[in-house]
């Protein structure tokens, strides 16, 4: 084994990322649920000017609902397949 | 400039700013939440080599999906038409698949922490130092390009003075990378990926509706620009004139082979994402997972570009106040009501910051691990390098603010980036490919290949093309040719130098050259990695077939 491999392996064994880093699915899910709700509400009764601008499409409503669905997808995924528990010996808080 | 700024001002309101403010808060939150996972320098620079493949894969594509890329590729679409697909289907996918299937075992298995560190293992210190310095220099330059582009776009769209957006964006990038390291950068990239999709998909659909659907779009464009505007390969015969200024040979070799492989396989800002994956299987899958979104992203940047070319027939010419780069901002202004508009503004700002952050987070790694720890302050304890990494991150952000102004001389931002890549990445790729596949390539051949390739590409571009010694119709075409010249010169010089200098001892090449394996490679594959949809070969070849199939409707 070269010096480099020894050094990196040692650092890997001390690394805390695997044990302590939060799951990004929670953040994506949370942000998109919030965005989805905000944009959907903005799209529930669009002004005539907004509708005309968006070629008659209820674009806020559709985008909002799609973002809400994406957010919920991430939260459900997280619920169904939670992060694997850290292997014994890892730092736990 | 003033007129343009007024002309493109978006009608943003409190709702849009609320959406933007939430995003900035989340960005900082990710930085602070990632802080407790940073214990060693490996955590800070490579996320402890522990992230799952889907996260690194999306970060891999998002690191490239900066706003300069989005605006630049929409601009290319408005200017050259459907030919912009070359930058995706031939100019990205084959290289990404090659990186994942062929190169990743050497990169990840050898446990190098950066691309230059691979050169140190394979060649010698001179190749290592040269590539580290070139990379550090280039990444600050490109981070500066991003920051400058952000400031002019934000000034036009939101009316903020340029210095305000430079300081605000610089501050946020500095904060979340200094605090949370690469994990924070990668997580923000994944988030940005989804926000930018949420911004561009509604824009694309409304844009299409505006011009009467795809049929309406193609009819108007054919009438305006002729059939070749809607064909990927039309008019690219050797000797034919086309707006791209390139023929099929320079597209395939220059863009598809040299530029693209140089960028995707040796640009550390990209490769770093794969190196932070949790095992070899995840590292191999990183660019392969990224390839699938990459195939389809072209539609949501090209279509807004094409729509803009219909709505403003004179776009980019002297008769119009709008440049090609204004294609997406123009459609945002014309089509998006408040709400979705806020998402689009957020997506654009997020993309600018992510584009800059990818460069800063790779710069700090190379500067600390490859330059500082190897040549300046050696053999200190790990906490010292972690602290130094945080310091150099801050310095890097400040330096990129300084270089932001260098970017102002090229009208098409993308052209500027491509020019840089052809000078720095092309010789890197030659040296890598020869070093990985030819055991005999000598220790000294690395540095001479780098020098020869870089200088040849520069001479071709700045002397032979710019002085008009040979006639190439456009900057893009000249980039492609310069890349090929740099590749050939680098390869020739490497072979020549190898013939007269000593090879690397065979024992030191284990795991670095094709046909050898690294002693540390016997780590057990994780459970579930054998599932069929996680097989790298299937993912890789699937992406190639899909990209080739995408060409069919635009080729005849």
PDB file of C-alpha atoms in Angstrom, chain B residues 3 11-12 23 95 103-104 143 173 271 287 305 329 335 358 394 396 411 427 429 449 457 487 496 507 509 513:
ATOM      1  CA  UNK B   3     -31.531  50.632 -21.884  1.00  0.00           C
ATOM      2  CA  UNK B  11     -42.087  42.689 -12.470  1.00  0.00           C
ATOM      3  CA  UNK B  12     -41.114  40.943  -9.230  1.00  0.00           C
ATOM      4  CA  UNK B  23     -34.010  29.730  -0.561  1.00  0.00           C
ATOM      5  CA  UNK B  95     -17.263  11.325 -22.006  1.00  0.00           C
ATOM      6  CA  UNK B 103     -11.525   5.796 -15.608  1.00  0.00           C
ATOM      7  CA  UNK B 104     -13.302   5.676 -12.264  1.00  0.00           C
ATOM      8  CA  UNK B 143     -15.715  31.343 -10.458  1.00  0.00           C
ATOM      9  CA  UNK B 173     -21.014  30.943  -1.182  1.00  0.00           C
ATOM     10  CA  UNK B 271     -14.600  14.509 -10.796  1.00  0.00           C
ATOM     11  CA  UNK B 287     -21.390  10.256 -13.909  1.00  0.00           C
ATOM     12  CA  UNK B 305     -33.580  29.837 -26.969  1.00  0.00           C
ATOM     13  CA  UNK B 329     -34.593  36.336 -19.050  1.00  0.00           C
ATOM     14  CA  UNK B 335     -44.507  34.694 -19.726  1.00  0.00           C
ATOM     15  CA  UNK B 358     -18.372  24.057  -7.555  1.00  0.00           C
ATOM     16  CA  UNK B 394     -12.454  32.543   1.949  1.00  0.00           C
ATOM     17  CA  UNK B 396     -10.589  31.983  -3.084  1.00  0.00           C
ATOM     18  CA  UNK B 411     -19.966  38.531 -25.845  1.00  0.00           C
ATOM     19  CA  UNK B 427      -3.607  18.596 -22.536  1.00  0.00           C
ATOM     20  CA  UNK B 429      -6.893  14.691 -21.033  1.00  0.00           C
ATOM     21  CA  UNK B 449       2.744  16.783 -22.622  1.00  0.00           C
ATOM     22  CA  UNK B 457      -3.783  25.187 -28.337  1.00  0.00           C
ATOM     23  CA  UNK B 487      -4.429  17.087 -28.224  1.00  0.00           C
ATOM     24  CA  UNK B 496       8.873  11.620 -27.945  1.00  0.00           C
ATOM     25  CA  UNK B 507       5.652  -1.466  -8.601  1.00  0.00           C
ATOM     26  CA  UNK B 509       2.012   1.882 -11.020  1.00  0.00           C
ATOM     27  CA  UNK B 513      -2.555   1.979 -15.202  1.00  0.00           C
TER      28      UNK B 513
END
